[in-house]
mmCIF file of C-alpha atoms in Angstrom:
data_model
loop_
_atom_site.group_PDB
_atom_site.id
_atom_site.type_symbol
_atom_site.label_atom_id
_atom_site.label_comp_id
_atom_site.label_asym_id
_atom_site.label_seq_id
_atom_site.Cartn_x
_atom_site.Cartn_y
_atom_site.Cartn_z
ATOM 1 C CA MET D 1034 59.721 -50.488 -62.794
ATOM 2 C CA THR D 1035 59.991 -47.566 -60.422
ATOM 3 C CA ALA D 1036 61.517 -47.688 -56.953
ATOM 4 C CA PRO D 1037 58.830 -47.730 -54.108
ATOM 5 C CA LEU D 1038 58.189 -44.472 -52.512
ATOM 6 C CA THR D 1039 59.802 -43.820 -49.285
ATOM 7 C CA PRO D 1040 57.079 -43.732 -46.543
ATOM 8 C CA PRO D 1041 56.631 -40.540 -44.636
ATOM 9 C CA PRO D 1042 58.117 -40.365 -41.180
ATOM 10 C CA PRO D 1043 55.788 -40.981 -38.298
ATOM 11 C CA PRO D 1044 54.269 -37.739 -36.990
ATOM 12 C CA ASN D 1045 55.538 -38.250 -33.467
ATOM 13 C CA GLU D 1046 59.208 -37.714 -34.680
ATOM 14 C CA ARG D 1047 60.277 -34.075 -33.838
ATOM 15 C CA SER D 1048 62.928 -34.060 -36.536
ATOM 16 C CA SER D 1049 60.464 -34.403 -39.319
ATOM 17 C CA TYR D 1050 58.039 -31.718 -38.101
ATOM 18 C CA GLN D 1051 58.173 -28.715 -40.352
ATOM 19 C CA GLY D 1052 55.041 -26.817 -38.979
ATOM 20 C CA GLY D 1053 54.747 -23.934 -36.697
ATOM 21 C CA PRO D 1054 55.312 -24.038 -32.960
ATOM 22 C CA VAL D 1055 53.737 -26.663 -30.935
ATOM 23 C CA PRO D 1056 50.669 -25.223 -29.156
ATOM 24 C CA PRO D 1057 50.806 -25.543 -25.405
ATOM 25 C CA PRO D 1058 48.603 -28.129 -23.890
ATOM 26 C CA VAL D 1059 45.341 -27.149 -22.286
ATOM 27 C CA GLY D 1060 45.985 -25.562 -18.754
ATOM 28 C CA ALA D 1061 49.566 -24.818 -19.365
ATOM 29 C CA HIS D 1062 49.074 -21.030 -18.868
ATOM 30 C CA ALA D 1063 47.822 -21.755 -15.350
ATOM 31 C CA VAL D 1064 50.542 -24.027 -14.312
ATOM 32 C CA GLY D 1065 53.731 -22.958 -16.159
ATOM 33 C CA ALA D 1066 52.948 -19.326 -16.714
ATOM 34 C CA ALA D 1067 56.004 -17.016 -16.322
ATOM 35 C CA PRO D 1068 55.849 -14.585 -13.300
ATOM 36 C CA GLY D 1069 54.237 -11.214 -14.190
ATOM 37 C CA ALA D 1070 52.403 -12.678 -17.287
ATOM 38 C CA PRO D 1071 48.894 -11.129 -17.743
ATOM 39 C CA HIS D 1072 46.018 -13.280 -16.341
ATOM 40 C CA ASP D 1073 43.095 -14.329 -18.604
ATOM 41 C CA HIS D 1074 39.785 -12.811 -18.213
ATOM 42 C CA HIS D 1075 38.554 -15.383 -15.718
ATOM 43 C CA GLY D 1076 41.526 -14.952 -13.437
ATOM 44 C CA GLU D 1077 41.564 -11.249 -13.428
ATOM 45 C CA GLN D 1078 41.348 -9.604 -9.883
ATOM 46 C CA ASP D 1079 39.364 -6.577 -9.176
ATOM 47 C CA GLY D 1080 41.134 -5.555 -5.961
ATOM 48 C CA PRO D 1081 42.069 -1.972 -7.102
ATOM 49 C CA GLY D 1082 38.611 -1.516 -8.621
ATOM 50 C CA MET D 1083 36.783 -2.585 -5.370
ATOM 51 C CA LEU D 1084 39.052 -0.227 -3.305
ATOM 52 C CA THR D 1085 38.076 2.646 -5.492
ATOM 53 C CA GLU D 1086 34.378 1.813 -5.228
ATOM 54 C CA VAL D 1087 34.686 1.611 -1.333
ATOM 55 C CA ARG D 1088 36.484 4.991 -1.223
ATOM 56 C CA GLN D 1089 33.826 6.655 -3.624
ATOM 57 C CA ALA D 1090 31.187 5.208 -1.311
ATOM 58 C CA ALA D 1091 32.706 6.688 1.801
ATOM 59 C CA VAL D 1092 32.793 10.015 0.148
ATOM 60 C CA THR D 1093 29.197 9.678 -0.809
ATOM 61 C CA VAL D 1094 28.136 8.839 2.710
ATOM 62 C CA VAL D 1095 29.962 11.805 4.200
ATOM 63 C CA ALA D 1096 28.609 14.217 1.511
ATOM 64 C CA LEU D 1097 24.940 12.978 1.993
ATOM 65 C CA ALA D 1098 25.334 13.207 5.798
ATOM 66 C CA LEU D 1099 26.561 16.704 5.668
ATOM 67 C CA SER D 1100 23.712 17.723 3.286
ATOM 68 C CA GLY D 1101 21.331 16.859 6.015
ATOM 69 C CA VAL D 1102 22.160 20.341 7.636
ATOM 70 C CA LEU D 1103 20.554 21.984 4.671
ATOM 71 C CA LEU D 1104 17.615 19.757 4.958
ATOM 72 C CA GLY D 1105 17.264 20.642 8.681
ATOM 73 C CA VAL D 1106 17.391 24.402 7.944
ATOM 74 C CA LEU D 1107 14.776 24.118 5.212
ATOM 75 C CA TRP D 1108 12.491 22.022 7.502
ATOM 76 C CA TRP D 1109 12.822 24.715 10.245
ATOM 77 C CA LYS D 1110 12.022 27.552 7.750
ATOM 78 C CA LEU D 1111 9.206 25.855 5.729
ATOM 79 C CA ALA D 1112 7.352 23.781 8.460
ATOM 80 C CA PRO D 1113 4.072 25.336 9.755
ATOM 81 C CA SER D 1114 4.159 26.477 13.164
ATOM 82 C CA VAL D 1115 1.990 24.779 15.896
ATOM 83 C CA PRO D 1116 0.255 27.458 18.182
ATOM 84 C CA LEU D 1117 0.183 26.857 21.784
ATOM 85 C CA VAL D 1118 -1.317 28.696 24.719
ATOM 86 C CA GLY D 1119 -0.228 28.798 28.355
ATOM 87 C CA ASP D 1120 -2.565 29.098 31.276
ATOM 88 C CA LEU D 1121 -2.372 29.153 35.110
ATOM 89 C CA VAL D 1122 -4.732 26.992 36.956
ATOM 90 C CA ASP D 1123 -4.334 26.449 40.711
ATOM 91 C CA ASP D 1124 -0.948 27.919 40.708
ATOM 92 C CA ARG D 1125 0.096 25.437 37.934
ATOM 93 C CA TRP D 1126 1.075 26.189 34.366
ATOM 94 C CA ILE D 1127 -0.593 24.144 31.674
ATOM 95 C CA VAL D 1128 -0.020 24.274 28.000
ATOM 96 C CA TYR D 1129 -2.570 23.302 25.297
ATOM 97 C CA LEU D 1130 -3.154 23.658 21.576
ATOM 98 C CA LYS D 1131 -4.739 26.907 20.584
ATOM 99 C CA GLU D 1132 -6.700 25.159 17.843
ATOM 100 C CA SER D 1133 -7.472 21.542 18.844
ATOM 101 C CA GLU D 1134 -8.672 20.599 15.374
ATOM 102 C CA SER D 1135 -5.541 22.044 13.572
ATOM 103 C CA GLU D 1136 -3.554 19.908 11.142
ATOM 104 C CA ASP D 1137 -0.335 21.795 11.637
ATOM 105 C CA THR D 1138 1.248 18.829 13.548
ATOM 106 C CA VAL D 1139 0.638 16.626 10.446
ATOM 107 C CA GLY D 1140 2.010 19.391 8.262
ATOM 108 C CA VAL D 1141 5.318 19.410 10.203
ATOM 109 C CA ASP D 1142 5.875 15.698 9.451
ATOM 110 C CA GLY D 1143 4.700 16.217 5.894
ATOM 111 C CA THR D 1144 7.124 18.961 5.273
ATOM 112 C CA PHE D 1145 9.908 16.849 6.509
ATOM 113 C CA THR D 1146 8.918 13.925 4.310
ATOM 114 C CA LEU D 1147 8.509 15.889 1.134
ATOM 115 C CA LEU D 1148 11.856 17.563 1.597
ATOM 116 C CA ALA D 1149 13.533 14.310 2.341
ATOM 117 C CA LEU D 1150 11.984 12.842 -0.781
ATOM 118 C CA ALA D 1151 13.346 15.645 -2.953
ATOM 119 C CA PHE D 1152 16.807 15.317 -1.339
ATOM 120 C CA GLY D 1153 16.794 11.645 -1.908
ATOM 121 C CA ALA D 1154 15.862 12.001 -5.614
ATOM 122 C CA LEU D 1155 18.354 14.887 -6.011
ATOM 123 C CA SER D 1156 21.248 12.936 -4.551
ATOM 124 C CA ALA D 1157 20.576 9.827 -6.600
ATOM 125 C CA LEU D 1158 20.653 11.992 -9.754
ATOM 126 C CA VAL D 1159 23.900 13.507 -8.913
ATOM 127 C CA VAL D 1160 25.583 10.268 -7.936
ATOM 128 C CA PHE D 1161 24.321 8.707 -11.187
ATOM 129 C CA LEU D 1162 25.661 11.504 -13.314
ATOM 130 C CA LEU D 1163 29.050 11.374 -11.513
ATOM 131 C CA ARG D 1164 29.345 7.579 -11.715
ATOM 132 C CA ARG D 1165 26.989 5.740 -14.016
ATOM 133 C CA ARG D 1166 28.203 2.225 -13.507
ATOM 134 C CA GLY D 1167 27.098 2.247 -9.868
ATOM 135 C CA GLY D 1168 27.979 -0.862 -7.920
ATOM 136 C CA VAL D 1169 26.977 -2.389 -4.584
ATOM 137 C CA PRO D 1170 29.134 -0.079 -2.266
ATOM 138 C CA LEU D 1171 27.664 2.881 -3.992
ATOM 139 C CA VAL D 1172 24.079 1.695 -3.516
ATOM 140 C CA VAL D 1173 24.746 1.022 0.065
ATOM 141 C CA ALA D 1174 26.249 4.430 0.524
ATOM 142 C CA LEU D 1175 23.021 5.996 -0.856
ATOM 143 C CA GLY D 1176 21.000 4.244 1.822
ATOM 144 C CA VAL D 1177 23.357 4.833 4.710
ATOM 145 C CA GLY D 1178 24.044 8.379 3.699
ATOM 146 C CA GLY D 1179 20.391 9.177 3.338
ATOM 147 C CA LEU D 1180 19.584 7.774 6.693
ATOM 148 C CA LEU D 1181 22.379 9.771 8.512
ATOM 149 C CA GLY D 1182 21.344 12.864 6.680
ATOM 150 C CA SER D 1183 17.826 12.543 7.730
ATOM 151 C CA LEU D 1184 18.933 12.011 11.425
ATOM 152 C CA LEU D 1185 21.133 15.147 11.237
ATOM 153 C CA ALA D 1186 18.343 17.123 9.636
ATOM 154 C CA TRP D 1187 15.986 16.181 12.368
ATOM 155 C CA ARG D 1188 18.263 17.202 15.124
ATOM 156 C CA VAL D 1189 19.261 20.440 13.369
ATOM 157 C CA GLY D 1190 15.574 21.378 12.851
ATOM 158 C CA VAL D 1191 14.726 20.737 16.492
ATOM 159 C CA TRP D 1192 17.809 22.751 17.655
ATOM 160 C CA LEU D 1193 16.974 25.768 15.449
ATOM 161 C CA GLY D 1194 13.248 25.633 16.373
ATOM 162 C CA PRO D 1195 11.467 26.987 19.333
ATOM 163 C CA ALA D 1196 12.446 26.164 22.806
ATOM 164 C CA GLN D 1197 11.820 22.432 23.931
ATOM 165 C CA ASP D 1198 10.704 23.416 27.459
ATOM 166 C CA VAL D 1199 7.061 24.661 26.683
ATOM 167 C CA ILE D 1200 6.318 25.374 30.332
ATOM 168 C CA ALA D 1201 9.214 27.677 30.814
ATOM 169 C CA HIS D 1202 8.328 29.283 27.324
ATOM 170 C CA ALA D 1203 4.676 29.793 28.497
ATOM 171 C CA LYS D 1204 6.004 31.607 31.716
ATOM 172 C CA ASP D 1205 8.198 33.814 29.543
ATOM 173 C CA VAL D 1206 5.384 34.889 27.229
ATOM 174 C CA GLY D 1207 2.664 35.128 29.845
ATOM 175 C CA LYS D 1208 -0.739 33.689 30.494
ATOM 176 C CA GLY D 1209 -2.976 33.466 27.450
ATOM 177 C CA VAL D 1210 -0.300 34.477 24.955
ATOM 178 C CA THR D 1211 0.168 32.300 21.800
ATOM 179 C CA PHE D 1212 3.656 30.924 21.134
ATOM 180 C CA SER D 1213 4.942 28.273 18.744
ATOM 181 C CA ALA D 1214 5.571 24.714 19.717
ATOM 182 C CA PRO D 1215 8.963 23.217 19.309
ATOM 183 C CA LEU D 1216 9.584 21.369 16.141
ATOM 184 C CA LYS D 1217 8.790 17.656 16.622
ATOM 185 C CA LEU D 1218 8.774 14.772 14.232
ATOM 186 C CA SER D 1219 5.939 12.531 15.230
ATOM 187 C CA ALA D 1220 6.128 10.037 12.360
ATOM 188 C CA LYS D 1221 9.734 8.657 12.693
ATOM 189 C CA GLY D 1222 9.233 6.663 9.395
ATOM 190 C CA ALA D 1223 9.810 9.941 7.709
ATOM 191 C CA LEU D 1224 13.562 9.355 8.474
ATOM 192 C CA LEU D 1225 13.670 6.600 5.885
ATOM 193 C CA ALA D 1226 12.095 8.730 3.129
ATOM 194 C CA TRP D 1227 15.449 10.115 1.957
ATOM 195 C CA SER D 1228 17.078 6.537 1.666
ATOM 196 C CA VAL D 1229 14.055 5.026 -0.037
ATOM 197 C CA ALA D 1230 13.819 7.867 -2.605
ATOM 198 C CA ALA D 1231 17.467 7.812 -3.354
ATOM 199 C CA LEU D 1232 17.603 3.920 -4.005
ATOM 200 C CA VAL D 1233 14.374 3.958 -6.091
ATOM 201 C CA VAL D 1234 15.513 6.845 -8.270
ATOM 202 C CA HIS D 1235 19.104 5.534 -8.650
ATOM 203 C CA LEU D 1236 17.663 2.012 -9.689
ATOM 204 C CA GLY D 1237 15.426 3.661 -12.285
ATOM 205 C CA LEU D 1238 18.170 5.796 -13.733
ATOM 206 C CA THR D 1239 20.559 2.827 -13.866
ATOM 207 C CA GLY D 1240 17.857 0.667 -15.524
ATOM 208 C CA LEU D 1241 16.928 3.310 -18.118
ATOM 209 C CA PHE D 1242 20.205 4.975 -18.959
ATOM 210 C CA GLY D 1243 22.981 2.853 -17.469
ATOM 211 C CA PRO D 1244 25.569 1.000 -19.432
ATOM 212 C CA ARG D 1245 24.494 -2.120 -21.241
ATOM 213 C CA ASP D 1246 26.556 -5.425 -21.322
ATOM 214 C CA PRO D 1247 27.288 -6.686 -24.798
ATOM 215 C CA GLU D 1248 24.959 -9.474 -25.687
ATOM 216 C CA PRO D 1249 26.505 -12.844 -26.616
ATOM 217 C CA ASP D 1250 26.446 -13.831 -30.297
ATOM 218 C CA PRO D 1251 23.705 -16.326 -30.759
ATOM 219 C CA TRP D 1252 25.298 -17.880 -33.779
ATOM 220 C CA PRO D 1253 28.897 -18.392 -33.203
ATOM 221 C CA GLY D 1254 31.226 -18.972 -36.244
ATOM 222 C CA PRO D 1255 32.838 -22.350 -37.028
ATOM 223 C CA GLN D 1256 35.561 -23.407 -34.572
ATOM 224 C CA ARG D 1257 39.022 -23.449 -36.090
ATOM 225 C CA TYR D 1258 41.624 -25.894 -35.126
ATOM 226 C CA PRO D 1259 45.440 -25.541 -35.670
ATOM 227 C CA ALA D 1260 46.989 -27.139 -38.587
ATOM 228 C CA GLY D 1261 48.604 -30.596 -38.182
ATOM 229 C CA PRO D 1262 52.174 -31.336 -39.299
ATOM 230 C CA TYR D 1263 51.094 -32.230 -42.882
ATOM 231 C CA GLY D 1264 48.715 -29.402 -43.347
ATOM 232 C CA GLU D 1265 45.499 -31.111 -42.550
ATOM 233 C CA LYS D 1266 43.189 -29.735 -39.875
ATOM 234 C CA SER D 1267 43.583 -31.621 -36.618
ATOM 235 C CA ALA D 1268 40.426 -32.465 -34.646
#
């Protein structure tokens, strides 16, 4: 007869454990993590990244606002002139349109709108090429910068254009002499054309050529568990 086999020690005794290091319990990395240990993906903070985005957005706003000076100069150069005529009636000066059915006034607004749309599309393209990933601060900067640029362009064009005092201008040129009316933006909605064009074009470029997030694997592999103290797979 053979002697009975010695039963294996219970698995809860530390002295008989011959496997690898004991895996930490779930949540141990969040409670007992050493100072300075790297955080996991979900605990990662984006403070420096957000500060960088805000800084880039501020630069974008300033650049777009300053480019409004160029838009104002182009509006002053390309907008059609509206002819006016001064007349003296009962010792009073009156000013009226030389051609009452002229569409030059509409052309002034249309020129500003078309230029603003072009500036909006160009600014969106430049911003996208410089920073493809975008972000909420950058999108807000496009809208705010476009509006500020339009406001500055409007005031610059009015300042460069003919004199605002049409009565004094009529007196200077004389009775019955044609002179140009001051630049005037009748359709104030044109001030939003730059911002709208920039946001739409940037959204389209980001959707077509922006970076794509990796798609999750629809068929994940079998989950593996660490080996138990006797080699078997523990559930």
